[in-house]
Amino acid sequence: MNALDTTFAALSHEARRSILAKLADGETRLSDLAGPFAMSQTAVSKHVRVLSDAGLVTVERRGRSRYCRLNAAPMKEASDWLADYEAFWGQQFDNLARYLAENRD
Amino acid sequence: MNALDTTFAALSHEARRSILAKLADGETRLSDLAGPFAMSQTAVSKHVRVLSDAGLVTVERRGRSRYCRLNAAPMKEASDWLADYEAFWGQQFDNLARYLAENRD
DNA sequence: CATATAGTCAACCACATGGTTCAGTATCAA
DNA sequence: TTGATACTGAACCATGTGGTTGACTATATG
């Protein structure tokens, strides 16, 4: 898997996007990330691992705690990729319209 | 899975992003999509199905062929989500720098 | 030292993903 | 009608994902 693959895959789960949103407010302990989720700390830890593997989060151990920080850099590549399609966003019906025009009888 | 989940998941595979890139040049038959890939047409068909389920591609049958068209609309939501983090893209080392500053002895 | 806290690791489960092959269907063309 | 073309669908396989529980390690605190 290349960088875009892992970035998009990491972003494809609501829990992980929520984790990133919380980290945007600043460094957060892993246990504090787990709080609002209806899942075990182990599960949250796995999500953080996916984010960490994707380079979106850096985890640092201090004492008993793991402190997670946002690293948004990989998002830029994803955003740049999407930006190439910006010209098409308003055209969702254009292709259909063109087809209908071409096949009008 | 919500819309963002399926959109990001659909974009997380190189083959599917390549398919979207080709569709940006215009409507393409499924068999013509399969050409450059080292995989069976069945596999390509599955990828197109994933894109179709995500609303990124519309498939229309005409005669024997399936014509695929790009529908970039769902990308906008993904791009908007990423844009919220734009302020952090340049800060990939800032958190580390701050931490080091705070813990200087 | 004893105990609570923070987290990992391993094992397990159900299900999804990404690929294959083979058989079948629908359409076009000779 | 025969046969090629363009698929789809089912079955299968290996691997990944997302979750659990229970045991373990490491650290802080009384």
Short mmCIF file of C-alpha atoms (C1' of nucleotides) in Angstrom, two decimals:
data_model
loop_
_atom_site.label_atom_id
_atom_site.label_comp_id
_atom_site.label_asym_id
_atom_site.label_seq_id
_atom_site.Cartn_x
_atom_site.Cartn_y
_atom_site.Cartn_z
CA MET A 1 0.00 0.00 0.00
CA ASN A 2 1.32 3.43 -0.89
CA ALA A 3 0.89 6.61 1.15
CA LEU A 4 -2.41 7.65 -0.44
CA ASP A 5 -3.81 4.18 0.10
CA THR A 6 -3.05 4.19 3.81
CA THR A 7 -4.15 7.78 4.28
CA PHE A 8 -7.53 7.29 2.64
CA ALA A 9 -7.98 3.94 4.39
CA ALA A 10 -7.21 5.52 7.75
CA LEU A 11 -9.80 8.23 7.11
CA SER A 12 -12.49 5.75 6.11
CA HIS A 13 -13.67 5.06 9.65
CA GLU A 14 -15.82 7.44 11.66
CA ALA A 15 -14.04 6.63 14.93
CA ARG A 16 -10.67 7.52 13.46
CA ARG A 17 -11.94 10.79 12.00
CA SER A 18 -13.38 11.62 15.43
CA ILE A 19 -10.02 10.89 17.01
CA LEU A 20 -8.33 13.25 14.56
CA ALA A 21 -10.94 15.92 15.28
CA LYS A 22 -10.21 15.69 18.99
CA LEU A 23 -6.48 15.83 18.38
CA ALA A 24 -6.98 19.03 16.43
CA ASP A 25 -7.75 20.62 19.80
CA GLY A 26 -4.39 19.51 21.07
CA GLU A 27 -2.41 16.64 22.44
CA THR A 28 -4.58 14.03 24.11
CA ARG A 29 -3.88 10.95 26.19
CA LEU A 30 -4.97 7.66 24.70
CA SER A 31 -7.29 6.97 27.63
CA ASP A 32 -8.91 10.37 27.17
CA LEU A 33 -9.47 9.59 23.50
CA ALA A 34 -11.26 6.39 24.44
CA GLY A 35 -13.74 8.15 26.71
CA PRO A 36 -16.54 9.12 24.31
CA PHE A 37 -16.44 5.89 22.32
CA ALA A 38 -18.60 2.90 23.03
CA MET A 39 -15.68 0.58 22.61
CA SER A 40 -12.86 -0.83 24.66
CA GLN A 41 -9.60 0.97 25.12
CA THR A 42 -7.97 -1.85 23.18
CA ALA A 43 -10.14 -1.03 20.18
CA VAL A 44 -9.28 2.66 20.42
CA SER A 45 -5.64 1.70 20.71
CA LYS A 46 -5.95 -0.24 17.48
CA HIS A 47 -7.50 2.75 15.72
CA VAL A 48 -4.69 4.95 16.95
CA ARG A 49 -2.27 2.39 15.63
CA VAL A 50 -3.85 2.59 12.18
CA LEU A 51 -3.59 6.39 12.32
CA SER A 52 -0.02 6.14 13.51
CA ASP A 53 0.89 3.72 10.72
CA ALA A 54 -0.60 6.20 8.27
CA GLY A 55 1.55 8.94 9.77
CA LEU A 56 -1.49 10.96 10.79
CA VAL A 57 -0.79 10.69 14.50
CA THR A 58 2.38 10.55 16.51
CA VAL A 59 2.30 8.74 19.81
CA GLU A 60 4.73 9.47 22.55
CA ARG A 61 5.08 7.71 25.83
CA ARG A 62 5.41 9.76 28.98
CA GLY A 63 5.08 7.79 32.19
CA ARG A 64 2.13 5.43 32.05
CA SER A 65 0.37 7.48 29.40
CA ARG A 66 0.59 7.66 25.67
CA TYR A 67 0.15 11.15 24.35
CA CYS A 68 -1.24 11.43 20.83
CA ARG A 69 -0.68 14.38 18.55
CA LEU A 70 -2.12 15.21 15.19
CA ASN A 71 0.19 15.19 12.21
CA ALA A 72 -1.91 16.48 9.35
CA ALA A 73 0.86 16.40 6.76
CA PRO A 74 -0.32 13.24 4.97
CA MET A 75 -3.74 14.83 4.55
CA LYS A 76 -2.22 17.37 2.22
CA GLU A 77 -1.38 14.74 -0.35
CA ALA A 78 -4.91 13.37 -0.11
CA SER A 79 -6.37 16.83 -0.43
CA ASP A 80 -4.16 17.60 -3.42
CA TRP A 81 -5.32 14.41 -5.10
CA LEU A 82 -8.94 15.35 -4.56
CA ALA A 83 -8.32 18.89 -5.77
CA ASP A 84 -7.61 17.53 -9.25
CA TYR A 85 -11.29 16.66 -9.47
CA GLU A 86 -12.59 19.97 -8.22
CA ALA A 87 -13.66 20.95 -11.72
CA PHE A 88 -16.00 17.96 -11.78
CA TRP A 89 -17.79 18.56 -8.50
CA GLY A 90 -20.46 20.74 -10.02
CA GLN A 91 -20.99 18.42 -12.95
CA GLN A 92 -22.65 15.49 -11.29
CA PHE A 93 -25.57 15.68 -13.67
CA ASP A 94 -23.77 17.06 -16.68
CA ASN A 95 -22.74 13.68 -18.00
CA LEU A 96 -26.29 12.46 -17.80
CA ALA A 97 -27.53 15.64 -19.43
CA ARG A 98 -25.05 15.26 -22.25
CA TYR A 99 -26.02 11.68 -22.78
CA LEU A 100 -29.68 12.57 -22.90
CA ALA A 101 -28.96 15.37 -25.36
CA GLU A 102 -26.95 13.07 -27.59
CA ASN A 103 -29.61 10.41 -27.56
CA ARG A 104 -32.62 12.61 -27.97
CA ASP A 105 -34.96 11.45 -30.73
CA MET B 1 -21.07 3.12 6.97
CA ASN B 2 -21.83 6.73 6.24
CA ALA B 3 -21.03 8.63 3.05
CA LEU B 4 -17.57 9.78 4.12
CA ASP B 5 -16.66 6.25 5.16
CA THR B 6 -17.56 4.78 1.79
CA THR B 7 -15.98 7.64 -0.14
CA PHE B 8 -12.64 7.44 1.66
CA ALA B 9 -12.70 3.64 1.52
CA ALA B 10 -13.37 3.72 -2.22
CA LEU B 11 -10.41 6.07 -2.71
CA SER B 12 -8.06 3.91 -0.66
CA HIS B 13 -7.07 1.62 -3.53
CA GLU B 14 -4.68 2.59 -6.28
CA ALA B 15 -6.64 0.73 -8.96
CA ARG B 16 -9.82 2.60 -8.12
CA ARG B 17 -8.08 5.97 -8.15
CA SER B 18 -6.63 5.06 -11.56
CA ILE B 19 -10.10 4.20 -12.79
CA LEU B 20 -11.39 7.57 -11.63
CA ALA B 21 -8.46 9.30 -13.34
CA LYS B 22 -9.29 7.63 -16.60
CA LEU B 23 -12.97 8.50 -16.25
CA ALA B 24 -11.99 12.14 -15.83
CA ASP B 25 -11.10 12.03 -19.53
CA GLY B 26 -14.62 10.96 -20.32
CA GLU B 27 -17.02 8.07 -20.39
CA THR B 28 -15.26 4.73 -20.71
CA ARG B 29 -16.41 1.19 -21.30
CA LEU B 30 -15.74 -1.29 -18.52
CA SER B 31 -13.62 -3.46 -20.80
CA ASP B 32 -11.54 -0.43 -21.78
CA LEU B 33 -10.98 0.34 -18.13
CA ALA B 34 -9.67 -3.15 -17.54
CA GLY B 35 -7.02 -2.89 -20.24
CA PRO B 36 -4.05 -1.39 -18.39
CA PHE B 37 -4.55 -3.40 -15.22
CA ALA B 38 -2.85 -6.68 -14.52
CA MET B 39 -6.06 -8.18 -13.26
CA SER B 40 -9.07 -9.93 -14.61
CA GLN B 41 -12.08 -8.07 -15.91
CA THR B 42 -14.02 -9.56 -13.03
CA ALA B 43 -11.69 -7.84 -10.58
CA VAL B 44 -12.05 -4.51 -12.39
CA SER B 45 -15.79 -5.02 -12.38
CA LYS B 46 -15.65 -5.41 -8.60
CA HIS B 47 -13.68 -2.20 -8.23
CA VAL B 48 -16.18 -0.37 -10.38
CA ARG B 49 -18.91 -1.79 -8.17
CA VAL B 50 -17.21 -0.34 -5.09
CA LEU B 51 -16.96 3.04 -6.83
CA SER B 52 -20.55 2.79 -7.93
CA ASP B 53 -21.72 1.95 -4.39
CA ALA B 54 -19.82 5.01 -3.19
CA GLY B 55 -21.63 7.12 -5.79
CA LEU B 56 -18.36 8.07 -7.47
CA VAL B 57 -19.20 6.35 -10.72
CA THR B 58 -22.40 5.79 -12.59
CA VAL B 59 -22.66 2.76 -14.81
CA GLU B 60 -25.05 2.57 -17.67
CA ARG B 61 -25.72 -0.36 -19.89
CA ARG B 62 -25.89 0.17 -23.62
CA GLY B 63 -25.92 -2.96 -25.68
CA ARG B 64 -23.31 -5.39 -24.47
CA SER B 65 -21.20 -2.70 -22.88
CA ARG B 66 -21.29 -0.93 -19.56
CA TYR B 67 -20.34 2.70 -19.84
CA CYS B 68 -18.83 4.25 -16.75
CA ARG B 69 -18.92 7.92 -15.96
CA LEU B 70 -17.28 9.90 -13.22
CA ASN B 71 -19.48 11.47 -10.58
CA ALA B 72 -17.14 13.56 -8.49
CA ALA B 73 -19.82 14.97 -6.21
CA PRO B 74 -19.02 12.75 -3.20
CA MET B 75 -15.42 13.89 -3.40
CA LYS B 76 -16.50 17.36 -2.43
CA GLU B 77 -17.62 16.22 1.00
CA ALA B 78 -14.32 14.40 1.48
CA SER B 79 -12.38 17.43 0.33
CA ASP B 80 -14.38 19.70 2.64
CA TRP B 81 -13.63 17.40 5.55
CA LEU B 82 -9.91 17.52 4.78
CA ALA B 83 -10.00 21.29 4.35
CA ASP B 84 -10.79 21.64 8.04
CA TYR B 85 -7.26 20.46 8.73
CA GLU B 86 -5.56 22.70 6.22
CA ALA B 87 -4.27 24.92 9.01
CA PHE B 88 -2.35 21.97 10.40
CA TRP B 89 -0.60 20.85 7.23
CA GLY B 90 2.35 23.12 7.74
CA GLN B 91 2.69 22.22 11.38
CA GLN B 92 3.87 18.67 11.14
CA PHE B 93 6.87 19.45 13.30
CA ASP B 94 5.35 22.19 15.41
CA ASN B 95 3.93 19.82 17.98
CA LEU B 96 7.27 18.19 18.39
CA ALA B 97 8.97 21.57 18.58
CA ARG B 98 6.54 22.72 21.24
CA TYR B 99 7.05 19.57 23.22
CA LEU B 100 10.79 19.94 23.06
CA ALA B 101 10.52 23.57 24.11
CA GLU B 102 8.31 22.70 27.05
CA ASN B 103 10.59 19.96 28.20
CA ARG B 104 13.87 21.74 27.76
CA ASP B 105 16.07 21.53 30.83
"C1'" DC C 1 5.52 -3.35 49.48
"C1'" DA C 2 0.70 -3.30 47.67
"C1'" DT C 3 -2.45 -1.56 44.58
"C1'" DA C 4 -4.49 1.19 41.06
"C1'" DT C 5 -3.77 3.13 36.42
"C1'" DA C 6 -2.44 3.06 31.43
"C1'" DG C 7 -1.67 0.51 28.00
"C1'" DT C 8 -0.03 -3.60 25.10
"C1'" DC C 9 -0.23 -8.31 23.42
"C1'" DA C 10 -2.22 -12.59 22.05
"C1'" DA C 11 -6.00 -15.18 20.90
"C1'" DC C 12 -10.33 -15.41 19.05
"C1'" DC C 13 -14.49 -14.18 16.25
"C1'" DA C 14 -17.35 -12.44 12.35
"C1'" DC C 15 -17.21 -10.23 8.34
"C1'" DA C 16 -15.14 -7.46 4.41
"C1'" DT C 17 -11.72 -7.04 0.67
"C1'" DG C 18 -9.22 -8.31 -3.29
"C1'" DG C 19 -8.16 -11.58 -6.07
"C1'" DT C 20 -8.96 -15.97 -8.89
"C1'" DT C 21 -11.62 -19.36 -12.12
"C1'" DC C 22 -15.53 -21.21 -14.32
"C1'" DA C 23 -20.09 -21.10 -15.85
"C1'" DG C 24 -23.86 -18.51 -17.50
"C1'" DT C 25 -26.47 -14.57 -19.85
"C1'" DA C 26 -27.20 -10.96 -23.12
"C1'" DT C 27 -26.04 -8.73 -27.21
"C1'" DC C 28 -24.15 -8.02 -31.65
"C1'" DA C 29 -22.29 -9.61 -36.11
"C1'" DA C 30 -21.53 -12.87 -39.94
"C1'" DT D 1 -28.06 -19.95 -36.44
"C1'" DT D 2 -23.50 -19.79 -34.95
"C1'" DG D 3 -20.13 -17.68 -32.64
"C1'" DA D 4 -17.63 -13.86 -30.62
"C1'" DT D 5 -17.95 -10.06 -27.19
"C1'" DA D 6 -19.02 -8.00 -22.75
"C1'" DC D 7 -20.07 -8.66 -19.12
"C1'" DT D 8 -22.28 -10.86 -14.26
"C1'" DG D 9 -22.61 -14.29 -10.62
"C1'" DA D 10 -21.16 -17.93 -7.66
"C1'" DA D 11 -17.74 -20.30 -5.39
"C1'" DC D 12 -13.43 -20.26 -3.44
"C1'" DC D 13 -9.14 -18.55 -1.10
"C1'" DA D 14 -5.97 -15.64 1.59
"C1'" DT D 15 -5.63 -11.76 4.13
"C1'" DG D 16 -7.24 -7.55 6.54
"C1'" DT D 17 -10.50 -5.17 9.67
"C1'" DG D 18 -12.95 -4.21 13.76
"C1'" DG D 19 -14.32 -5.81 17.69
"C1'" DT D 20 -14.03 -8.65 22.13
"C1'" DT D 21 -11.76 -10.73 26.51
"C1'" DG D 22 -8.07 -11.99 29.54
"C1'" DA D 23 -3.38 -11.94 30.84
"C1'" DC D 24 0.54 -9.27 31.09
"C1'" DT D 25 4.00 -5.12 31.71
"C1'" DA D 26 5.13 -0.76 33.32
"C1'" DT D 27 4.43 3.19 36.06
"C1'" DA D 28 2.66 5.97 39.75
"C1'" DT D 29 0.82 6.37 44.36
"C1'" DG D 30 -0.38 5.23 49.19
#
